[in-house]
PDB file of C-alpha atoms and ligand atoms in Angstrom:
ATOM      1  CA  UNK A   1      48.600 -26.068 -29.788  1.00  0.00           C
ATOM      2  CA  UNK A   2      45.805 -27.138 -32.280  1.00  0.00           C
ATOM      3  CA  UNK A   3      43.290 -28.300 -28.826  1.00  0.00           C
ATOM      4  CA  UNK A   4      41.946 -27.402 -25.924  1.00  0.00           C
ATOM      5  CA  UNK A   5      43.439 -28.612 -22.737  1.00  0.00           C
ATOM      6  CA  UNK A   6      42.907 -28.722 -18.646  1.00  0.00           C
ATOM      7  CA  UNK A   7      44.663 -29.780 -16.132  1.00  0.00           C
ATOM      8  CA  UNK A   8      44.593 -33.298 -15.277  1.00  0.00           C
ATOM      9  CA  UNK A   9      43.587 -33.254 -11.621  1.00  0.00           C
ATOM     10  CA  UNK A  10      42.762 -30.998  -8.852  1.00  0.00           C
ATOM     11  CA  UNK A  11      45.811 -28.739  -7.257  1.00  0.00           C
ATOM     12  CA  UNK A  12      45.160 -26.582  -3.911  1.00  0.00           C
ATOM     13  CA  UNK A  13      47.223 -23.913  -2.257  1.00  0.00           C
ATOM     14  CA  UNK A  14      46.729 -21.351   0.235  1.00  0.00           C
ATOM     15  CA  UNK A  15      47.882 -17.334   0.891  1.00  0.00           C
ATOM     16  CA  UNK A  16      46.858 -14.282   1.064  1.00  0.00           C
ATOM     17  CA  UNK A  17      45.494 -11.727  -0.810  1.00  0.00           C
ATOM     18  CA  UNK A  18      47.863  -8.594  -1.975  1.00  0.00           C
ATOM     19  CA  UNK A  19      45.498  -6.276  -1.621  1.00  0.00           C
ATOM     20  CA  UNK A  20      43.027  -7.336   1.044  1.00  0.00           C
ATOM     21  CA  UNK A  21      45.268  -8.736   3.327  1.00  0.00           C
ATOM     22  CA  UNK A  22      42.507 -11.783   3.577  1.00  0.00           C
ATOM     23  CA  UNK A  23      43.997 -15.297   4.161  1.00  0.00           C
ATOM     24  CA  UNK A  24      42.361 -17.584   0.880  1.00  0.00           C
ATOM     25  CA  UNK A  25      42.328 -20.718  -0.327  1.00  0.00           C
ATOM     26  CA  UNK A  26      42.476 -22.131  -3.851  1.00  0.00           C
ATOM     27  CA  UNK A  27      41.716 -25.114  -5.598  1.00  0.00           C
ATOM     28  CA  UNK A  28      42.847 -25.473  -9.739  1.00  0.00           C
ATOM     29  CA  UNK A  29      39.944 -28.552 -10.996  1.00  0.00           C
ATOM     30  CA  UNK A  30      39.572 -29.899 -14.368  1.00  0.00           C
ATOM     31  CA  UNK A  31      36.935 -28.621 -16.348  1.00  0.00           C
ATOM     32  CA  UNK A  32      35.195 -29.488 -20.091  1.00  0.00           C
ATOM     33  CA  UNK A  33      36.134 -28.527 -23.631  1.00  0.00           C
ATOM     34  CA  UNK A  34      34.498 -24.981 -24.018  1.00  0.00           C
ATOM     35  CA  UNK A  35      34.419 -24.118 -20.228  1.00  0.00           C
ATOM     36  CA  UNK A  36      37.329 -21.311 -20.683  1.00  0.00           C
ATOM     37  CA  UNK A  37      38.689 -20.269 -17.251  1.00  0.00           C
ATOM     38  CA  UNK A  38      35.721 -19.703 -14.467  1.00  0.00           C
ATOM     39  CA  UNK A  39      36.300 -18.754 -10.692  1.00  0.00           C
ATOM     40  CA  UNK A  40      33.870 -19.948  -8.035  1.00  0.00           C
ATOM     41  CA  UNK A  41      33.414 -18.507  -4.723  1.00  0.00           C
ATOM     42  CA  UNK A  42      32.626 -21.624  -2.597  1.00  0.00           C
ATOM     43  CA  UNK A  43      32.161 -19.222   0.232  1.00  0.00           C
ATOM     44  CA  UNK A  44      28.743 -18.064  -1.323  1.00  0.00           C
ATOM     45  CA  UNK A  45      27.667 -21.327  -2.384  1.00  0.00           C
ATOM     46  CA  UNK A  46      29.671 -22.009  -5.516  1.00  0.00           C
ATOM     47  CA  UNK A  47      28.984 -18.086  -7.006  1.00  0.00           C
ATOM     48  CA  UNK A  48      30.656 -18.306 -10.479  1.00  0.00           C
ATOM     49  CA  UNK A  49      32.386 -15.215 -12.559  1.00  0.00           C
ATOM     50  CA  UNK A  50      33.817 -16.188 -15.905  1.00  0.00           C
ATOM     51  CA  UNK A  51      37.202 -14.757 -16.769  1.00  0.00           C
ATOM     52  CA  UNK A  52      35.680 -12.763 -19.396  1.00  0.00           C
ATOM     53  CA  UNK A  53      35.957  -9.391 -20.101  1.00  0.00           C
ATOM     54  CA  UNK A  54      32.436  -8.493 -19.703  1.00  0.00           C
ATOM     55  CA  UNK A  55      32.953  -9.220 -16.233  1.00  0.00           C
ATOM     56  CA  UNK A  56      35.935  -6.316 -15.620  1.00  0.00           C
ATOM     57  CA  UNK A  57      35.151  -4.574 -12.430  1.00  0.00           C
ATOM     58  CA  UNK A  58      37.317  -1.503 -10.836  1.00  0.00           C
ATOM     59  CA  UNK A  59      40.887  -1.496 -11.794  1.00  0.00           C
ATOM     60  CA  UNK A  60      43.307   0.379 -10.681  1.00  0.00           C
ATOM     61  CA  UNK A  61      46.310  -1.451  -9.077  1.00  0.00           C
ATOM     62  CA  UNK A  62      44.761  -4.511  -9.215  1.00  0.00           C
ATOM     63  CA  UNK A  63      42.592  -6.463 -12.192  1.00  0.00           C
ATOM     64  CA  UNK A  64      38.778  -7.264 -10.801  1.00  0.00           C
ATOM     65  CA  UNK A  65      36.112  -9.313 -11.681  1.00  0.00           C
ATOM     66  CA  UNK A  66      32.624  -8.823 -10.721  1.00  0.00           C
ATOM     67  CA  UNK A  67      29.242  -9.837 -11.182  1.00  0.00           C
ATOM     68  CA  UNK A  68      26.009  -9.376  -9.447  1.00  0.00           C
ATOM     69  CA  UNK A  69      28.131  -7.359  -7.120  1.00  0.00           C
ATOM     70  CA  UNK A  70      30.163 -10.469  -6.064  1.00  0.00           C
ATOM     71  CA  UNK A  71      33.948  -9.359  -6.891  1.00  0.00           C
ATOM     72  CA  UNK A  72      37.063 -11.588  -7.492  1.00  0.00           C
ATOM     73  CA  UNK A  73      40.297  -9.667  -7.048  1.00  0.00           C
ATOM     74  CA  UNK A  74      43.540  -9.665  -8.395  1.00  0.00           C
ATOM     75  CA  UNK A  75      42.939 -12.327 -11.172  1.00  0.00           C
ATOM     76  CA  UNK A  76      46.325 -11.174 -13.625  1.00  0.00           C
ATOM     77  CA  UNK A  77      48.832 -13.492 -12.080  1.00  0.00           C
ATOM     78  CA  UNK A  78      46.701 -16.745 -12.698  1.00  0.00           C
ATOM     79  CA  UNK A  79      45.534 -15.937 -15.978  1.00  0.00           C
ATOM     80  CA  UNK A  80      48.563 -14.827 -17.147  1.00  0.00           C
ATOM     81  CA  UNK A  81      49.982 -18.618 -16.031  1.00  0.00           C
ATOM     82  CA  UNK A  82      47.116 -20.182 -17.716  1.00  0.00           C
ATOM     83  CA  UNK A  83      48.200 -18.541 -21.116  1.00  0.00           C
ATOM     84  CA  UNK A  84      51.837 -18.881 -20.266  1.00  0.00           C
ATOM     85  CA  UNK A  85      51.524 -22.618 -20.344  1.00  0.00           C
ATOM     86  CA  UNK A  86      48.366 -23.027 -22.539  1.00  0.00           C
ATOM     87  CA  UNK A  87      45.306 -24.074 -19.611  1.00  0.00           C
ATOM     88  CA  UNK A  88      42.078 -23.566 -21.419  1.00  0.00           C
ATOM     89  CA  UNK A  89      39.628 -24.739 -19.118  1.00  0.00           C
ATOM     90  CA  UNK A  90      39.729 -24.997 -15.385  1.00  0.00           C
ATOM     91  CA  UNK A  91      37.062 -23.933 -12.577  1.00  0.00           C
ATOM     92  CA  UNK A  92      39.002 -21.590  -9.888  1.00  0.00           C
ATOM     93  CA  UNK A  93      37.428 -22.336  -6.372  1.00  0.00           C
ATOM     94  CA  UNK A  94      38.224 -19.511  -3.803  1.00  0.00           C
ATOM     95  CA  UNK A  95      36.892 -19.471  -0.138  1.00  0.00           C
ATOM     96  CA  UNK A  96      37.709 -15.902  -0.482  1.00  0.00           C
ATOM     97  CA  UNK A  97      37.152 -12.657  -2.342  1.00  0.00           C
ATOM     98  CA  UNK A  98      40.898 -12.239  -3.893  1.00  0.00           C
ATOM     99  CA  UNK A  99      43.433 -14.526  -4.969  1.00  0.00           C
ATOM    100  CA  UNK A 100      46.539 -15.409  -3.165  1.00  0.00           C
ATOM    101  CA  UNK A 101      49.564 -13.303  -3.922  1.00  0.00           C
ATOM    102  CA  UNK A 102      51.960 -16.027  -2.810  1.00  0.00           C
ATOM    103  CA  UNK A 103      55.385 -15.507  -4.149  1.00  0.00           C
ATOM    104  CA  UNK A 104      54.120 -11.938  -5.563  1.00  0.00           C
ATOM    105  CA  UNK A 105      54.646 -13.884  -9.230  1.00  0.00           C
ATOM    106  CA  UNK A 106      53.026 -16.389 -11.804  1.00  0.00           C
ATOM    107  CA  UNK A 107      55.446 -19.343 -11.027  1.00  0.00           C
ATOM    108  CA  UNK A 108      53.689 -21.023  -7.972  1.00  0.00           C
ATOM    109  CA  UNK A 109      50.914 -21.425 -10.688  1.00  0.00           C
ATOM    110  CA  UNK A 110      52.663 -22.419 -13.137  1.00  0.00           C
ATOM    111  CA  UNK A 111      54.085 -25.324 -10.891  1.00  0.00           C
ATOM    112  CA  UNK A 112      50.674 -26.132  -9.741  1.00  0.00           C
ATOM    113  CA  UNK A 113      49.269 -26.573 -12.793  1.00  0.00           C
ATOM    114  CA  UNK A 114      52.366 -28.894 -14.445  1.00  0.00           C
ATOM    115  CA  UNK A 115      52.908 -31.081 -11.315  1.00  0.00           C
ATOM    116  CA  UNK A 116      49.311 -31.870 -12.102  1.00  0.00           C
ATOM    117  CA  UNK A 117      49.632 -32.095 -15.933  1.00  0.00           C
ATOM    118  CA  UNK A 118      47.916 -30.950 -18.776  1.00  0.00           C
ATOM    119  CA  UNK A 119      45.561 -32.566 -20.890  1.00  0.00           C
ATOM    120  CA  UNK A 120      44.800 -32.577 -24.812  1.00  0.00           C
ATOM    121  CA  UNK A 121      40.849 -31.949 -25.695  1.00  0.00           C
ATOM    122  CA  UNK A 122      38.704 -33.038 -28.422  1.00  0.00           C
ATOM    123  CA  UNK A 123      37.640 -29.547 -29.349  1.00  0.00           C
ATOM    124  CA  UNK A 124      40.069 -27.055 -31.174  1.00  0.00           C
ATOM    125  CA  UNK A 125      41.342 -24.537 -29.902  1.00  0.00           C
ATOM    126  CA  UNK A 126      39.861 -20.880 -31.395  1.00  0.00           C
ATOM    127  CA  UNK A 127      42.634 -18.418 -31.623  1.00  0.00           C
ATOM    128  CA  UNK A 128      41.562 -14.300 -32.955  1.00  0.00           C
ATOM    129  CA  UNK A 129      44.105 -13.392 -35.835  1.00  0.00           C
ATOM    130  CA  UNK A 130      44.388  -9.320 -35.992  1.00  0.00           C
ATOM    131  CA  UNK A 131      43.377  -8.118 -39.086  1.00  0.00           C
ATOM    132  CA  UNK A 132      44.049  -4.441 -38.664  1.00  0.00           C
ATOM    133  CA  UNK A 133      45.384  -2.702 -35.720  1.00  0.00           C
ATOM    134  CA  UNK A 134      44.134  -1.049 -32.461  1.00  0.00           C
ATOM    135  CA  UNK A 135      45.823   1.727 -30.540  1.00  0.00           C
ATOM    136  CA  UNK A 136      44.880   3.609 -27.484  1.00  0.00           C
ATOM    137  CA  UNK A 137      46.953   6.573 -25.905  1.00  0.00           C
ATOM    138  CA  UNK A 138      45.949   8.455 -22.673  1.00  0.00           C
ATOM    139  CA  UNK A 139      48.556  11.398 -22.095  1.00  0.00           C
ATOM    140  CA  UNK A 140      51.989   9.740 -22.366  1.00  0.00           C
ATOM    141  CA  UNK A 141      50.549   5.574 -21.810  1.00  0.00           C
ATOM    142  CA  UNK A 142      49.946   3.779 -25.008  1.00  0.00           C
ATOM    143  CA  UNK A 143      48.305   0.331 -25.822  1.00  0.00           C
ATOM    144  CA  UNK A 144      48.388  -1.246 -29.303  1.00  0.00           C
ATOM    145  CA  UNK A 145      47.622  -4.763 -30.658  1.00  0.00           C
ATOM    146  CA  UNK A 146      48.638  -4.995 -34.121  1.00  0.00           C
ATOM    147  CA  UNK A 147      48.455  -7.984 -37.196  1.00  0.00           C
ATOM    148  CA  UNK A 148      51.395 -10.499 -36.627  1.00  0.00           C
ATOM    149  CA  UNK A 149      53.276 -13.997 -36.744  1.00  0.00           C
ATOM    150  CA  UNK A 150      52.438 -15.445 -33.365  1.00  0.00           C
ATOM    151  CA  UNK A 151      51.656 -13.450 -30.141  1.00  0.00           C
ATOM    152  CA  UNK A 152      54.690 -11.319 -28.732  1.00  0.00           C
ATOM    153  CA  UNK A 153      53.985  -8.452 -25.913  1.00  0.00           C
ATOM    154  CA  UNK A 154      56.565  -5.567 -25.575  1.00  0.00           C
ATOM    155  CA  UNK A 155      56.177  -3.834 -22.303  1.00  0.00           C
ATOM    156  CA  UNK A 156      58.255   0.163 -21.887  1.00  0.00           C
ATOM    157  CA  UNK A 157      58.712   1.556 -18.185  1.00  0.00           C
ATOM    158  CA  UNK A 158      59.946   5.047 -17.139  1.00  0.00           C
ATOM    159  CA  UNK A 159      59.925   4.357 -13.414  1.00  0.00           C
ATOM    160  CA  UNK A 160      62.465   7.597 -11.305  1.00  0.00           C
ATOM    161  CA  UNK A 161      63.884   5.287  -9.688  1.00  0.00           C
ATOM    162  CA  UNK A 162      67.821   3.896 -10.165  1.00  0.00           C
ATOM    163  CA  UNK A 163      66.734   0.548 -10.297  1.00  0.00           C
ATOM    164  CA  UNK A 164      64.480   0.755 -12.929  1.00  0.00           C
ATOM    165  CA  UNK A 165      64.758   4.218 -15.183  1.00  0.00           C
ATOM    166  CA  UNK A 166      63.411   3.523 -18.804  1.00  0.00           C
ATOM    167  CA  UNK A 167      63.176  -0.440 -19.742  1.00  0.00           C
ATOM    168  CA  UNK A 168      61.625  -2.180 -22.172  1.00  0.00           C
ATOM    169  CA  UNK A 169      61.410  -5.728 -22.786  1.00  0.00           C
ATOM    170  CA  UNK A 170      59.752  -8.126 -25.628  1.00  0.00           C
ATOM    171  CA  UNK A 171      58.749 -11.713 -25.304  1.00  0.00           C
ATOM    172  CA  UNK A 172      57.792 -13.671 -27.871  1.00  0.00           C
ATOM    173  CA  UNK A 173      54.637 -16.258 -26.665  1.00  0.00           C
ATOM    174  CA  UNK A 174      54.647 -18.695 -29.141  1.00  0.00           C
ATOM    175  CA  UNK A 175      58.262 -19.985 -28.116  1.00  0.00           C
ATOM    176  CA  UNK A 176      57.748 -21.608 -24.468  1.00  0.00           C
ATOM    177  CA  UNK A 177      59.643 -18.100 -23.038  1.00  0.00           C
ATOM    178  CA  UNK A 178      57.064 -17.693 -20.957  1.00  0.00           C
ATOM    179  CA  UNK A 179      58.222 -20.066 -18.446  1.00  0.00           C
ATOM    180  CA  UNK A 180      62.035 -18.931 -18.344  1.00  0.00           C
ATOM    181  CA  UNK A 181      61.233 -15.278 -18.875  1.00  0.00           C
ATOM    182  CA  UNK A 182      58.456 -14.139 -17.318  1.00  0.00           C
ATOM    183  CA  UNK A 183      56.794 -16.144 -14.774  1.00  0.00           C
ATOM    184  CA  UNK A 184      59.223 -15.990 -12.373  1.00  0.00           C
ATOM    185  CA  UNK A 185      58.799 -11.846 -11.758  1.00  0.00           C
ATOM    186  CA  UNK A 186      57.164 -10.365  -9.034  1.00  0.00           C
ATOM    187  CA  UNK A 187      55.425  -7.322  -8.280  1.00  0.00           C
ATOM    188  CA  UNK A 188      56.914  -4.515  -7.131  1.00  0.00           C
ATOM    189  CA  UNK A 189      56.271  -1.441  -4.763  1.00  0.00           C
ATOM    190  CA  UNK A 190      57.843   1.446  -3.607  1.00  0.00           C
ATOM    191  CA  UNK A 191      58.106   1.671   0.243  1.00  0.00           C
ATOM    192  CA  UNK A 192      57.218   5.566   0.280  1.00  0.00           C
ATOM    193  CA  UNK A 193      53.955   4.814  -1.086  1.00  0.00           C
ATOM    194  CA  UNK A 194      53.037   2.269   1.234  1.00  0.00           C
ATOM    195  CA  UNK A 195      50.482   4.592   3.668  1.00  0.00           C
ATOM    196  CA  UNK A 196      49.143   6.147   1.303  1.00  0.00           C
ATOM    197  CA  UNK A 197      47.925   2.657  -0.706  1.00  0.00           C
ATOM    198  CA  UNK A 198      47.122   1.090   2.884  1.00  0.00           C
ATOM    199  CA  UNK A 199      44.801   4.328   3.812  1.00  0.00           C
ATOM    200  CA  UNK A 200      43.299   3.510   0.252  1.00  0.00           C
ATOM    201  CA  UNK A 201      42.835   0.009   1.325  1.00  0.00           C
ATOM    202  CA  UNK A 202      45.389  -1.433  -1.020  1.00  0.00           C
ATOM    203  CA  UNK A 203      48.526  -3.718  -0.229  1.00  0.00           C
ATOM    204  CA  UNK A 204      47.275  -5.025   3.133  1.00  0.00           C
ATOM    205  CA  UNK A 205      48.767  -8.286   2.573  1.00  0.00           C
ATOM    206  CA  UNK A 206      51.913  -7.100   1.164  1.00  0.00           C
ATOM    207  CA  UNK A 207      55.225  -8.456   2.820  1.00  0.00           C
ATOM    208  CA  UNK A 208      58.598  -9.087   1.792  1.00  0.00           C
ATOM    209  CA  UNK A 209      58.120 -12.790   0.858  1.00  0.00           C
ATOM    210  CA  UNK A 210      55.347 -11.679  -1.969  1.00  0.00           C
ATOM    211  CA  UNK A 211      56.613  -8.573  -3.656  1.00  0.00           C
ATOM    212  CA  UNK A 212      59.839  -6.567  -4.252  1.00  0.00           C
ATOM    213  CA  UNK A 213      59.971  -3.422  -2.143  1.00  0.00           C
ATOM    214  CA  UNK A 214      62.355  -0.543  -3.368  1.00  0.00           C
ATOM    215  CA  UNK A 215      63.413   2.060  -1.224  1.00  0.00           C
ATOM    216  CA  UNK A 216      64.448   5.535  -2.407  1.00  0.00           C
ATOM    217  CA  UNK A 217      67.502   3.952  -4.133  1.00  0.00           C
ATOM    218  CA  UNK A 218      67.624   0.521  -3.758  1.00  0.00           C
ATOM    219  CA  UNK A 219      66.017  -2.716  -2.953  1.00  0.00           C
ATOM    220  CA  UNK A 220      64.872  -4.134   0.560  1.00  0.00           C
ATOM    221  CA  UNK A 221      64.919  -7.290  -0.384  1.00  0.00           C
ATOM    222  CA  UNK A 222      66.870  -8.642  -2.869  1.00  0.00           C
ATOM    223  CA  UNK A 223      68.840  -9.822  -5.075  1.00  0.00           C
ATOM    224  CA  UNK A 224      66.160  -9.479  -7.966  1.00  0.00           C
ATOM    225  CA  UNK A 225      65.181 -12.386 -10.088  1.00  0.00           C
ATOM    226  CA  UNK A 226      66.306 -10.566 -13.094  1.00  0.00           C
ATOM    227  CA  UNK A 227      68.130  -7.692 -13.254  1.00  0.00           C
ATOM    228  CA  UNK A 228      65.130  -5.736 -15.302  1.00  0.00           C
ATOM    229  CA  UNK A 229      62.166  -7.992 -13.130  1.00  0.00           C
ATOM    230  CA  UNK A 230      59.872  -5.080 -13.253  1.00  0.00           C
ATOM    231  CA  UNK A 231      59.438  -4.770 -17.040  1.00  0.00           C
ATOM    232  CA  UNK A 232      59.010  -8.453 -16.751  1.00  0.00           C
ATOM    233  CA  UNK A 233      56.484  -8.369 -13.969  1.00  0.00           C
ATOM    234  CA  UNK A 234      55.084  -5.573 -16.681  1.00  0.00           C
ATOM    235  CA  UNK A 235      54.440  -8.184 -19.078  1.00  0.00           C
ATOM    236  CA  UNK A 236      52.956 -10.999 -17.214  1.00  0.00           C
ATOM    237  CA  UNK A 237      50.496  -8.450 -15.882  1.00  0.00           C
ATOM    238  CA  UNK A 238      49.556  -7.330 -19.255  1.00  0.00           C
ATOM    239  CA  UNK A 239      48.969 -11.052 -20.421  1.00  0.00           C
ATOM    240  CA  UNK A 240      46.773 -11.939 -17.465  1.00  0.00           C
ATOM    241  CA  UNK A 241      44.349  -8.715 -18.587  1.00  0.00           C
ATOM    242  CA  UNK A 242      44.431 -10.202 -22.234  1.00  0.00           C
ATOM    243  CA  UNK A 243      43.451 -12.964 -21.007  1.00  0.00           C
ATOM    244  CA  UNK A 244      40.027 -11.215 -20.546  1.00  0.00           C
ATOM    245  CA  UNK A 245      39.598 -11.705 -24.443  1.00  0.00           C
ATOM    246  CA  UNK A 246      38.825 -15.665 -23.602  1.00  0.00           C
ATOM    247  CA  UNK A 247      40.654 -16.874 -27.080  1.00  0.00           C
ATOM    248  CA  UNK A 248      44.434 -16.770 -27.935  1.00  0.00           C
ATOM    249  CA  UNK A 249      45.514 -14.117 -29.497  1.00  0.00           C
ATOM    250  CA  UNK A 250      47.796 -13.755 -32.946  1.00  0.00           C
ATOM    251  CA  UNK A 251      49.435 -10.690 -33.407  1.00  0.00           C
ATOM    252  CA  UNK A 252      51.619  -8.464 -31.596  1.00  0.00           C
ATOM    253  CA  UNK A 253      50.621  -6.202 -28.458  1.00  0.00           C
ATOM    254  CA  UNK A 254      52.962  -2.974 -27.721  1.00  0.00           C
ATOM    255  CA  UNK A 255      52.445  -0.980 -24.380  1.00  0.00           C
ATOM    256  CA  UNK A 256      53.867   1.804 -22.868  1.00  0.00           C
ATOM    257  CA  UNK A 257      53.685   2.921 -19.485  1.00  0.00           C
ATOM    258  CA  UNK A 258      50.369   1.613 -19.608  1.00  0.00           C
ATOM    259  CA  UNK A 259      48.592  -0.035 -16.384  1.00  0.00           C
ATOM    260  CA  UNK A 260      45.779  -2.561 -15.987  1.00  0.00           C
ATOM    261  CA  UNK A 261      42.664   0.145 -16.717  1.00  0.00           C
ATOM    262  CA  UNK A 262      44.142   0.859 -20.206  1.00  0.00           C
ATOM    263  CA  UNK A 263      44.823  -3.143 -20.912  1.00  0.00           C
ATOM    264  CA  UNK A 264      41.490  -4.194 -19.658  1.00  0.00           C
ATOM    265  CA  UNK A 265      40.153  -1.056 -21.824  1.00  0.00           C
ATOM    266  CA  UNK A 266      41.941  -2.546 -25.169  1.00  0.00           C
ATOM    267  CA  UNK A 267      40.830  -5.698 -24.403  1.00  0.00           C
ATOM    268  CA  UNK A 268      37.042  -4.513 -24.851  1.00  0.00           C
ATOM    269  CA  UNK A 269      37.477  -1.877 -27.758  1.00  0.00           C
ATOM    270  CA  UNK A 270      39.052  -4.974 -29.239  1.00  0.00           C
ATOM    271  CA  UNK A 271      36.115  -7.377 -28.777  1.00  0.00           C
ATOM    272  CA  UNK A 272      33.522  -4.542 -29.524  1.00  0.00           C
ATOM    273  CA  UNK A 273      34.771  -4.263 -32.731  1.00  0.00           C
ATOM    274  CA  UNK A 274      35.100  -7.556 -34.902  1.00  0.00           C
ATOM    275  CA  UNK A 275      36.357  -6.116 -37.955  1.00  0.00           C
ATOM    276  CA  UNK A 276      39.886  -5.752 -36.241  1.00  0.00           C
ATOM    277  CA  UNK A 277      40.060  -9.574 -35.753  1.00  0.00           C
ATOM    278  CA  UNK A 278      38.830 -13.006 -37.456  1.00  0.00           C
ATOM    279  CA  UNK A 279      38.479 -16.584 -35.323  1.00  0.00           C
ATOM    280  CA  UNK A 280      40.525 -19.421 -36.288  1.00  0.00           C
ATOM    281  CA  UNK A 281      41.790 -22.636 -35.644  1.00  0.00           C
ATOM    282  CA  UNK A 282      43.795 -25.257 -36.612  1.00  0.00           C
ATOM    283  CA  UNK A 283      43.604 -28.999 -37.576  1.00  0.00           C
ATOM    284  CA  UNK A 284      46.194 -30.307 -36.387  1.00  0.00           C
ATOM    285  CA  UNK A 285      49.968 -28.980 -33.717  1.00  0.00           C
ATOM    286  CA  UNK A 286      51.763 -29.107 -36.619  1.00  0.00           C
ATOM    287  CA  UNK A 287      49.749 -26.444 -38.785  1.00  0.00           C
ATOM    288  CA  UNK A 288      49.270 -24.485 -35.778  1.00  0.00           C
ATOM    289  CA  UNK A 289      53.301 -24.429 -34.505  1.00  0.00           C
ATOM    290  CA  UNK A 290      53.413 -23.892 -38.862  1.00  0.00           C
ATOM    291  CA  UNK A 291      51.389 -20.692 -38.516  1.00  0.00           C
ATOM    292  CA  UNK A 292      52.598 -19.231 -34.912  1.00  0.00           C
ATOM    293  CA  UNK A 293      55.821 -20.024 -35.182  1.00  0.00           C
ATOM    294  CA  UNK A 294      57.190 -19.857 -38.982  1.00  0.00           C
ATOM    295  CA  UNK A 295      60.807 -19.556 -38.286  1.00  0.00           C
ATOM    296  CA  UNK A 296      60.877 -22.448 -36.052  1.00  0.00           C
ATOM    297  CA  UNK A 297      59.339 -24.871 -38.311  1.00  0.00           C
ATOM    298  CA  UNK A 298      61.114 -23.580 -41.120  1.00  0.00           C
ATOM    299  CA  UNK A 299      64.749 -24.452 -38.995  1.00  0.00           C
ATOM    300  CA  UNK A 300      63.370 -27.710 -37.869  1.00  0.00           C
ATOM    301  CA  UNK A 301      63.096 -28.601 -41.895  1.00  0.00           C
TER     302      UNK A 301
HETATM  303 ZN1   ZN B 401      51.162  -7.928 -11.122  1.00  0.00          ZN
END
């Protein structure tokens, strides 16, 4: 918790993208202290794009990165793994311009990257405390990011649908819930929107086998993960786009019916603006498990 860590060796697999439709493939390497999390299109000779949120491109259904015009697509289900399971550094190759959807979830990642292993660093690892809050509302969507204990996310749906309705759910980051809780949701669509998000260019690659596709009252093809998967899937979107922020954050992030323009938006008022936040780190696991997870510690004597 205190270090930096990769993975220990290279992991490949192979899909297609959600969006494009365009069959990729993916590599997962090992990469230095201080690298952070940087994607490399080895189809145009090894073009990196840091996971940074400087390098946000359109986002509507879908988090981009682009620079120099050279776009990586659909990046929230990786990064949202990385932070899951705590992958600091790693160089992304693609052969393609979005990532594979596979299972429509963050769990084939997550297996990737533990079959491989992770591995402690020498340098620490800098985590941004919040200091004061940040909220941002837009009509009936919030986003806020508030001083806390740890790093929780509570997501709140209102989806007309009898699957879904109003839902909230809360997951606390610093407790290894990740893995159990959230990585295993998928995306979800509704089938009556499907021409319309195809004519847009959107969900070309979509299938049964990578997302959850509700009808006008039920599910295609179920049975659902979790009964409440889409709040879920709601979450693990939301920490792939803070991701963006390149450090671990410590405090607590509260969103409501809010989508990936208004998290990749809070992500940059919140770097813009360093009075909200300080850096720290810790010297050693056991201060750092001390500070981000009090209760815990405080149990285990
Ligand atoms: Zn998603």
């Amino acid at each position: 918790m205190a270090f930096e860590q990769t993975i220990r060796a290279a992991v490949a697999c192979e899909g297609v993208g959600l969006h494009s439709g365009e069959p990729v493939k993916m590599r997962i390497l090992p990469a230095p202290a201080g690298t952070g999390i940087v994607f490399r299109r080895v189809d145009l000779d090894g073009f990196t794009i840091e996971a940074s949120s400087r390098n946000v491109a359109r986002v509507s259904y879908a988090t981009s990165l682009m620079k120099k015009s050279v776009l990586i697509s659909t990046t929230e289900h990786a990064l949202s793994a990385f932070i899951g399971i705590g992958l600091d550094n790693a160089i992304i190759e693609l052969n393609n311009l979005e990532l594979p959807i596979l299972d429509g979830s963050a769990q084939p990642f997550v297996d990737m990257v533990l079959e491989a292993g992770l591995k402690q660093q020498r340098r620490k690892r800098v985590y941004l405390r919040m200091r004061r809050a940040l909220e941002l509302r837009e009509g009936n969507k919030f986003i806020g990011v508030y001083p806390a204990e740890g790093y929780s996310v509570e997501y709140g749906i209102n989806f007309p649908h009898p699957l879904i309705g109003k839902s909230e759910f809360e997951v606390d980051l610093s407790r290894d819930l990740y893995r159990r809780e959230i990585a295993p949701a998928r995306t979800f669509g509704f089938r009556d929107d499907e021409p319309a998000m195809r004519n847009m260019g959107l969900v070309r690659g979509a299938s049964l086998d990578n997302c959850i596709v509700l009808t006008r009252d039920g599910v295609e093809n179920g049975p659902l993960r979790f009964p409440d998967e889409f709040v879920r899937h709601k979450v693990l979107d939301l920490i792939g786009d803070l991701a963006l922020v390149g450090r671990r954050i410590i405090g607590r992030v509260v969103a409501d019916r809010a989508g990936h323009a208004m998290h990749t938006a809070l992500v940059s008022r919140l770097l813009r603006d360093n009075s909200l936040w300080e850096e720290t780190t810790f010297e050693t696991d056991q201060a750092a498990r001390a500070a981000l997870q009090p209760a815990f510690s405080a149990q285990m004597g």
